[in-house]
């Protein structure tokens, strides 16, 4: 199993550009989440999904969209990139239930100029 | 907002010593988890403790949970250079396991 994969690994955008960060998992996990990690801070939840067709907002959703058309994929879209979105983005997945660990991808380092 | 707050923010010890990190949180929880992050990498799950548990062990790791004080501690015994990493606590804030709230982390350095 590849686990949780994320592409690209690095990305540089100009202010106002849009892009999609890809996330895929091959563990048949129902739960998937997107986090951002800024220097000196822990991870903050952007959006999450409890199954195909179901998404909801986390702590910092503004400027981001998600969709979940399949169990495996959970892309994160930046609509109009801003310098404040410069961060490292992590995708995670887990089994359904309250007592399961999350499995994290390797992250995407995004810089917005 | 940060649910968990780790203490200390940074810790440097000699190889072979024990390392203790603390985490405090604000709301009721179903579980609390600890994760490790090596520099430039994703997070790796270490241990999960349920709200009705007080202590849990996994290899050289020992986690305690005091729900009355809303705090947890992670003890790493007989530290090794490979333990050098950042350690984060995360809680579900009683909102479900898919909505983890992370602390700011403790940066642990093991000196050979």
PDB file of C-alpha atoms in Angstrom:
ATOM      1  CA  UNK A   1       0.000   0.000   0.000  1.00  0.00           C
ATOM      2  CA  UNK A   2       1.181   3.511  -0.827  1.00  0.00           C
ATOM      3  CA  UNK A   3      -0.778   4.975   2.104  1.00  0.00           C
ATOM      4  CA  UNK A   4      -1.599   8.668   1.706  1.00  0.00           C
ATOM      5  CA  UNK A   5       0.000  10.367  -1.277  1.00  0.00           C
ATOM      6  CA  UNK A   6       0.089  14.081  -2.053  1.00  0.00           C
ATOM      7  CA  UNK A   7       1.079  15.973  -5.182  1.00  0.00           C
ATOM      8  CA  UNK A   8       2.841  18.203  -5.857  1.00  0.00           C
ATOM      9  CA  UNK A   9       5.574  18.204  -3.225  1.00  0.00           C
ATOM     10  CA  UNK A  10       6.432  21.856  -3.815  1.00  0.00           C
ATOM     11  CA  UNK A  11       4.544  24.660  -5.547  1.00  0.00           C
ATOM     12  CA  UNK A  12       5.087  28.367  -6.104  1.00  0.00           C
ATOM     13  CA  UNK A  13       2.110  30.499  -7.112  1.00  0.00           C
ATOM     14  CA  UNK A  14       1.548  34.151  -7.833  1.00  0.00           C
ATOM     15  CA  UNK A  15      -1.142  36.036  -5.973  1.00  0.00           C
ATOM     16  CA  UNK A  16      -4.508  35.446  -7.599  1.00  0.00           C
ATOM     17  CA  UNK A  17      -3.638  32.153  -9.267  1.00  0.00           C
ATOM     18  CA  UNK A  18      -5.663  29.046  -8.574  1.00  0.00           C
ATOM     19  CA  UNK A  19      -4.518  25.479  -8.177  1.00  0.00           C
ATOM     20  CA  UNK A  20      -5.512  22.075  -6.845  1.00  0.00           C
ATOM     21  CA  UNK A  21      -3.548  20.071  -4.311  1.00  0.00           C
ATOM     22  CA  UNK A  22      -4.089  16.377  -4.847  1.00  0.00           C
ATOM     23  CA  UNK A  23      -4.526  13.785  -2.117  1.00  0.00           C
ATOM     24  CA  UNK A  24      -5.193  10.084  -2.513  1.00  0.00           C
ATOM     25  CA  UNK A  25      -5.299   7.120  -0.147  1.00  0.00           C
ATOM     26  CA  UNK A  26      -5.461   3.398  -0.890  1.00  0.00           C
ATOM     27  CA  UNK A  27      -6.507   2.170   2.561  1.00  0.00           C
ATOM     28  CA  UNK A  28     -10.255   2.442   1.967  1.00  0.00           C
ATOM     29  CA  UNK A  29     -10.527   5.018   4.735  1.00  0.00           C
ATOM     30  CA  UNK A  30     -13.826   6.860   5.036  1.00  0.00           C
ATOM     31  CA  UNK A  31     -12.460   9.919   6.828  1.00  0.00           C
ATOM     32  CA  UNK A  32     -10.143  12.364   5.072  1.00  0.00           C
ATOM     33  CA  UNK A  33      -8.927  15.777   6.185  1.00  0.00           C
ATOM     34  CA  UNK A  34      -6.810  18.692   5.048  1.00  0.00           C
ATOM     35  CA  UNK A  35      -4.593  20.630   7.465  1.00  0.00           C
ATOM     36  CA  UNK A  36      -2.194  23.513   7.099  1.00  0.00           C
ATOM     37  CA  UNK A  37       0.908  23.973   9.186  1.00  0.00           C
ATOM     38  CA  UNK A  38       2.458  27.384   9.615  1.00  0.00           C
ATOM     39  CA  UNK A  39       5.869  28.005  11.231  1.00  0.00           C
ATOM     40  CA  UNK A  40       5.775  27.663  14.997  1.00  0.00           C
ATOM     41  CA  UNK A  41       2.208  26.442  14.987  1.00  0.00           C
ATOM     42  CA  UNK A  42       0.491  23.117  15.078  1.00  0.00           C
ATOM     43  CA  UNK A  43      -1.757  21.843  12.340  1.00  0.00           C
ATOM     44  CA  UNK A  44      -5.062  23.579  11.722  1.00  0.00           C
ATOM     45  CA  UNK A  45      -7.987  21.836  10.080  1.00  0.00           C
ATOM     46  CA  UNK A  46      -9.158  23.339   6.774  1.00  0.00           C
ATOM     47  CA  UNK A  47     -11.829  20.914   5.531  1.00  0.00           C
ATOM     48  CA  UNK A  48     -12.738  17.343   6.214  1.00  0.00           C
ATOM     49  CA  UNK A  49     -14.892  14.560   4.791  1.00  0.00           C
ATOM     50  CA  UNK A  50     -16.573  11.604   6.446  1.00  0.00           C
ATOM     51  CA  UNK A  51     -17.298   9.822   3.191  1.00  0.00           C
ATOM     52  CA  UNK A  52     -17.770  10.194  -0.538  1.00  0.00           C
ATOM     53  CA  UNK A  53     -20.071  13.108  -1.288  1.00  0.00           C
ATOM     54  CA  UNK A  54     -19.843  14.557   2.233  1.00  0.00           C
ATOM     55  CA  UNK A  55     -17.579  17.461   3.177  1.00  0.00           C
ATOM     56  CA  UNK A  56     -17.560  20.050   5.928  1.00  0.00           C
ATOM     57  CA  UNK A  57     -15.548  23.037   7.087  1.00  0.00           C
ATOM     58  CA  UNK A  58     -12.848  22.979   9.682  1.00  0.00           C
ATOM     59  CA  UNK A  59     -11.220  25.797  11.621  1.00  0.00           C
ATOM     60  CA  UNK A  60      -9.736  27.768   8.685  1.00  0.00           C
ATOM     61  CA  UNK A  61     -11.817  27.067   5.522  1.00  0.00           C
ATOM     62  CA  UNK A  62     -11.807  30.502   3.883  1.00  0.00           C
ATOM     63  CA  UNK A  63     -10.160  30.554   0.464  1.00  0.00           C
ATOM     64  CA  UNK A  64     -10.313  26.788  -0.002  1.00  0.00           C
ATOM     65  CA  UNK A  65     -12.774  24.379  -1.611  1.00  0.00           C
ATOM     66  CA  UNK A  66     -12.948  20.610  -1.444  1.00  0.00           C
ATOM     67  CA  UNK A  67     -14.950  17.821  -2.998  1.00  0.00           C
ATOM     68  CA  UNK A  68     -15.060  14.077  -2.386  1.00  0.00           C
ATOM     69  CA  UNK A  69     -16.379  12.228  -5.420  1.00  0.00           C
ATOM     70  CA  UNK A  70     -14.625   8.954  -4.546  1.00  0.00           C
ATOM     71  CA  UNK A  71     -13.444   7.296  -1.337  1.00  0.00           C
ATOM     72  CA  UNK A  72      -9.833   7.469  -2.518  1.00  0.00           C
ATOM     73  CA  UNK A  73      -9.431  11.118  -3.545  1.00  0.00           C
ATOM     74  CA  UNK A  74      -9.836  14.384  -1.668  1.00  0.00           C
ATOM     75  CA  UNK A  75      -8.484  17.369  -3.656  1.00  0.00           C
ATOM     76  CA  UNK A  76      -8.052  20.807  -2.108  1.00  0.00           C
ATOM     77  CA  UNK A  77      -8.604  23.806  -4.355  1.00  0.00           C
ATOM     78  CA  UNK A  78      -7.184  27.251  -3.779  1.00  0.00           C
ATOM     79  CA  UNK A  79      -9.541  29.630  -5.538  1.00  0.00           C
ATOM     80  CA  UNK A  80      -7.410  32.785  -5.667  1.00  0.00           C
ATOM     81  CA  UNK A  81      -4.078  32.336  -3.923  1.00  0.00           C
ATOM     82  CA  UNK A  82      -2.959  34.910  -1.346  1.00  0.00           C
ATOM     83  CA  UNK A  83       0.403  35.271   0.448  1.00  0.00           C
ATOM     84  CA  UNK A  84      -1.375  34.315   3.688  1.00  0.00           C
ATOM     85  CA  UNK A  85      -1.887  30.851   2.199  1.00  0.00           C
ATOM     86  CA  UNK A  86       1.855  30.209   2.125  1.00  0.00           C
ATOM     87  CA  UNK A  87       2.118  27.104   4.268  1.00  0.00           C
ATOM     88  CA  UNK A  88       2.713  23.381   4.326  1.00  0.00           C
ATOM     89  CA  UNK A  89      -0.433  21.413   3.575  1.00  0.00           C
ATOM     90  CA  UNK A  90      -1.061  17.932   4.910  1.00  0.00           C
ATOM     91  CA  UNK A  91      -3.745  15.473   3.924  1.00  0.00           C
ATOM     92  CA  UNK A  92      -4.764  12.733   6.346  1.00  0.00           C
ATOM     93  CA  UNK A  93      -7.127   9.777   6.387  1.00  0.00           C
ATOM     94  CA  UNK A  94      -8.519   7.414   8.969  1.00  0.00           C
ATOM     95  CA  UNK A  95     -11.068   4.703   9.470  1.00  0.00           C
ATOM     96  CA  UNK A  96     -14.545   5.643  10.643  1.00  0.00           C
ATOM     97  CA  UNK A  97     -14.909   5.898  14.410  1.00  0.00           C
ATOM     98  CA  UNK A  98     -13.799   7.976  17.359  1.00  0.00           C
ATOM     99  CA  UNK A  99     -10.714   5.993  18.330  1.00  0.00           C
ATOM    100  CA  UNK A 100      -8.694   5.647  15.175  1.00  0.00           C
ATOM    101  CA  UNK A 101      -5.362   7.205  14.302  1.00  0.00           C
ATOM    102  CA  UNK A 102      -4.948   9.480  11.329  1.00  0.00           C
ATOM    103  CA  UNK A 103      -2.464   8.617   8.611  1.00  0.00           C
ATOM    104  CA  UNK A 104      -0.705  11.620   7.110  1.00  0.00           C
ATOM    105  CA  UNK A 105       0.695  12.291   3.677  1.00  0.00           C
ATOM    106  CA  UNK A 106       4.177  13.785   3.193  1.00  0.00           C
ATOM    107  CA  UNK A 107       2.859  17.308   2.683  1.00  0.00           C
ATOM    108  CA  UNK A 108       2.861  19.983  -0.023  1.00  0.00           C
ATOM    109  CA  UNK A 109       4.970  23.080   0.575  1.00  0.00           C
ATOM    110  CA  UNK A 110       3.192  26.026  -1.034  1.00  0.00           C
ATOM    111  CA  UNK A 111       4.624  29.503  -1.495  1.00  0.00           C
ATOM    112  CA  UNK A 112       2.439  32.356  -2.735  1.00  0.00           C
ATOM    113  CA  UNK A 113       4.313  35.397  -3.996  1.00  0.00           C
TER     114      UNK A 113
ATOM    115  CA  UNK B   1      -7.748  28.385  18.017  1.00  0.00           C
ATOM    116  CA  UNK B   2      -5.303  25.915  19.497  1.00  0.00           C
ATOM    117  CA  UNK B   3      -6.952  23.345  21.727  1.00  0.00           C
ATOM    118  CA  UNK B   4      -3.751  21.824  22.972  1.00  0.00           C
ATOM    119  CA  UNK B   5      -0.719  23.589  24.298  1.00  0.00           C
ATOM    120  CA  UNK B   6       2.529  21.713  24.682  1.00  0.00           C
ATOM    121  CA  UNK B   7       5.137  22.454  27.273  1.00  0.00           C
ATOM    122  CA  UNK B   8       8.011  22.958  26.893  1.00  0.00           C
ATOM    123  CA  UNK B   9       8.174  24.383  23.382  1.00  0.00           C
ATOM    124  CA  UNK B  10      11.702  23.037  23.027  1.00  0.00           C
ATOM    125  CA  UNK B  11      13.648  20.394  24.938  1.00  0.00           C
ATOM    126  CA  UNK B  12      17.278  19.345  24.541  1.00  0.00           C
ATOM    127  CA  UNK B  13      18.650  16.323  26.420  1.00  0.00           C
ATOM    128  CA  UNK B  14      21.494  13.833  26.255  1.00  0.00           C
ATOM    129  CA  UNK B  15      21.072  10.455  24.628  1.00  0.00           C
ATOM    130  CA  UNK B  16      19.928   7.892  27.159  1.00  0.00           C
ATOM    131  CA  UNK B  17      18.025  10.390  29.299  1.00  0.00           C
ATOM    132  CA  UNK B  18      14.250  10.457  29.607  1.00  0.00           C
ATOM    133  CA  UNK B  19      12.197  13.162  27.906  1.00  0.00           C
ATOM    134  CA  UNK B  20       8.877  14.394  29.242  1.00  0.00           C
ATOM    135  CA  UNK B  21       6.467  16.593  27.315  1.00  0.00           C
ATOM    136  CA  UNK B  22       3.190  17.966  28.584  1.00  0.00           C
ATOM    137  CA  UNK B  23      -0.029  18.908  26.848  1.00  0.00           C
ATOM    138  CA  UNK B  24      -2.977  20.886  28.151  1.00  0.00           C
ATOM    139  CA  UNK B  25      -6.337  21.226  26.454  1.00  0.00           C
ATOM    140  CA  UNK B  26      -9.493  23.199  26.987  1.00  0.00           C
ATOM    141  CA  UNK B  27     -12.624  21.180  26.220  1.00  0.00           C
ATOM    142  CA  UNK B  28     -13.924  17.701  26.950  1.00  0.00           C
ATOM    143  CA  UNK B  29     -12.491  14.948  24.774  1.00  0.00           C
ATOM    144  CA  UNK B  30     -13.122  11.386  23.646  1.00  0.00           C
ATOM    145  CA  UNK B  31      -9.455  10.722  23.104  1.00  0.00           C
ATOM    146  CA  UNK B  32      -6.047  12.358  23.000  1.00  0.00           C
ATOM    147  CA  UNK B  33      -3.353  11.364  20.553  1.00  0.00           C
ATOM    148  CA  UNK B  34       0.369  11.995  20.263  1.00  0.00           C
ATOM    149  CA  UNK B  35       2.125  12.355  16.933  1.00  0.00           C
ATOM    150  CA  UNK B  36       5.772  12.719  15.909  1.00  0.00           C
ATOM    151  CA  UNK B  37       7.014  14.819  13.026  1.00  0.00           C
ATOM    152  CA  UNK B  38      10.531  14.535  11.708  1.00  0.00           C
ATOM    153  CA  UNK B  39      11.885  17.623  10.006  1.00  0.00           C
ATOM    154  CA  UNK B  40      10.238  18.153   6.626  1.00  0.00           C
ATOM    155  CA  UNK B  41       8.050  15.084   6.901  1.00  0.00           C
ATOM    156  CA  UNK B  42       4.437  14.218   7.632  1.00  0.00           C
ATOM    157  CA  UNK B  43       3.117  13.283  11.057  1.00  0.00           C
ATOM    158  CA  UNK B  44       3.340   9.753  12.390  1.00  0.00           C
ATOM    159  CA  UNK B  45       0.920   8.473  14.988  1.00  0.00           C
ATOM    160  CA  UNK B  46       2.512   7.332  18.253  1.00  0.00           C
ATOM    161  CA  UNK B  47      -0.230   6.526  20.711  1.00  0.00           C
ATOM    162  CA  UNK B  48      -3.905   7.162  21.456  1.00  0.00           C
ATOM    163  CA  UNK B  49      -5.375   7.310  24.943  1.00  0.00           C
ATOM    164  CA  UNK B  50      -9.108   7.304  25.550  1.00  0.00           C
ATOM    165  CA  UNK B  51     -10.775   9.665  27.980  1.00  0.00           C
ATOM    166  CA  UNK B  52     -11.534   6.789  30.380  1.00  0.00           C
ATOM    167  CA  UNK B  53      -7.902   5.664  30.480  1.00  0.00           C
ATOM    168  CA  UNK B  54      -5.278   7.113  32.807  1.00  0.00           C
ATOM    169  CA  UNK B  55      -2.074   5.601  31.470  1.00  0.00           C
ATOM    170  CA  UNK B  56      -0.921   3.780  28.379  1.00  0.00           C
ATOM    171  CA  UNK B  57       2.400   2.273  27.308  1.00  0.00           C
ATOM    172  CA  UNK B  58       3.884   1.512  23.911  1.00  0.00           C
ATOM    173  CA  UNK B  59       7.507   0.405  23.830  1.00  0.00           C
ATOM    174  CA  UNK B  60       9.581   3.254  25.281  1.00  0.00           C
ATOM    175  CA  UNK B  61       6.559   5.573  25.330  1.00  0.00           C
ATOM    176  CA  UNK B  62       4.355   6.205  28.334  1.00  0.00           C
ATOM    177  CA  UNK B  63       1.348   8.506  28.112  1.00  0.00           C
ATOM    178  CA  UNK B  64      -0.759   9.694  31.011  1.00  0.00           C
ATOM    179  CA  UNK B  65      -4.076  11.501  30.914  1.00  0.00           C
ATOM    180  CA  UNK B  66      -5.700  13.536  33.678  1.00  0.00           C
ATOM    181  CA  UNK B  67      -9.122  14.640  32.481  1.00  0.00           C
ATOM    182  CA  UNK B  68      -9.795  16.569  35.690  1.00  0.00           C
ATOM    183  CA  UNK B  69      -6.805  18.795  34.921  1.00  0.00           C
ATOM    184  CA  UNK B  70      -7.290  18.556  31.165  1.00  0.00           C
ATOM    185  CA  UNK B  71      -3.689  17.547  30.696  1.00  0.00           C
ATOM    186  CA  UNK B  72      -1.549  14.742  29.306  1.00  0.00           C
ATOM    187  CA  UNK B  73       2.112  13.879  29.370  1.00  0.00           C
ATOM    188  CA  UNK B  74       4.324  11.902  27.028  1.00  0.00           C
ATOM    189  CA  UNK B  75       7.409  10.233  28.467  1.00  0.00           C
ATOM    190  CA  UNK B  76      10.092   8.825  26.194  1.00  0.00           C
ATOM    191  CA  UNK B  77      12.508   6.652  28.136  1.00  0.00           C
ATOM    192  CA  UNK B  78      16.133   5.915  27.229  1.00  0.00           C
ATOM    193  CA  UNK B  79      16.112   8.489  24.437  1.00  0.00           C
ATOM    194  CA  UNK B  80      17.963   7.913  21.178  1.00  0.00           C
ATOM    195  CA  UNK B  81      19.256  10.289  18.516  1.00  0.00           C
ATOM    196  CA  UNK B  82      16.479   9.022  16.234  1.00  0.00           C
ATOM    197  CA  UNK B  83      13.907  10.429  18.686  1.00  0.00           C
ATOM    198  CA  UNK B  84      14.903  13.949  17.605  1.00  0.00           C
ATOM    199  CA  UNK B  85      11.664  15.379  16.191  1.00  0.00           C
ATOM    200  CA  UNK B  86       8.694  17.567  17.009  1.00  0.00           C
ATOM    201  CA  UNK B  87       5.952  15.997  19.087  1.00  0.00           C
ATOM    202  CA  UNK B  88       2.326  17.088  18.925  1.00  0.00           C
ATOM    203  CA  UNK B  89      -0.682  16.274  21.008  1.00  0.00           C
ATOM    204  CA  UNK B  90      -4.070  16.269  19.316  1.00  0.00           C
ATOM    205  CA  UNK B  91      -7.579  16.015  20.698  1.00  0.00           C
ATOM    206  CA  UNK B  92     -10.934  15.464  19.095  1.00  0.00           C
ATOM    207  CA  UNK B  93     -12.446  18.177  21.292  1.00  0.00           C
ATOM    208  CA  UNK B  94     -15.466  15.852  21.595  1.00  0.00           C
ATOM    209  CA  UNK B  95     -16.309  16.575  17.962  1.00  0.00           C
ATOM    210  CA  UNK B  96     -15.287  13.363  16.319  1.00  0.00           C
ATOM    211  CA  UNK B  97     -12.015  11.769  15.315  1.00  0.00           C
ATOM    212  CA  UNK B  98     -12.016  13.433  11.918  1.00  0.00           C
ATOM    213  CA  UNK B  99     -11.665  16.879  13.477  1.00  0.00           C
ATOM    214  CA  UNK B 100      -8.406  16.723  15.396  1.00  0.00           C
ATOM    215  CA  UNK B 101      -7.170  19.894  17.076  1.00  0.00           C
ATOM    216  CA  UNK B 102      -3.396  20.059  17.426  1.00  0.00           C
ATOM    217  CA  UNK B 103      -1.141  21.823  19.861  1.00  0.00           C
ATOM    218  CA  UNK B 104       1.883  23.833  18.789  1.00  0.00           C
ATOM    219  CA  UNK B 105       4.278  21.002  19.506  1.00  0.00           C
ATOM    220  CA  UNK B 106       7.450  20.345  21.475  1.00  0.00           C
ATOM    221  CA  UNK B 107      10.704  20.314  19.550  1.00  0.00           C
ATOM    222  CA  UNK B 108      12.878  17.570  21.061  1.00  0.00           C
ATOM    223  CA  UNK B 109      16.614  17.376  20.377  1.00  0.00           C
ATOM    224  CA  UNK B 110      18.629  14.375  21.533  1.00  0.00           C
ATOM    225  CA  UNK B 111      22.335  15.123  21.779  1.00  0.00           C
ATOM    226  CA  UNK B 112      24.747  12.203  21.257  1.00  0.00           C
TER     227      UNK B 112
END
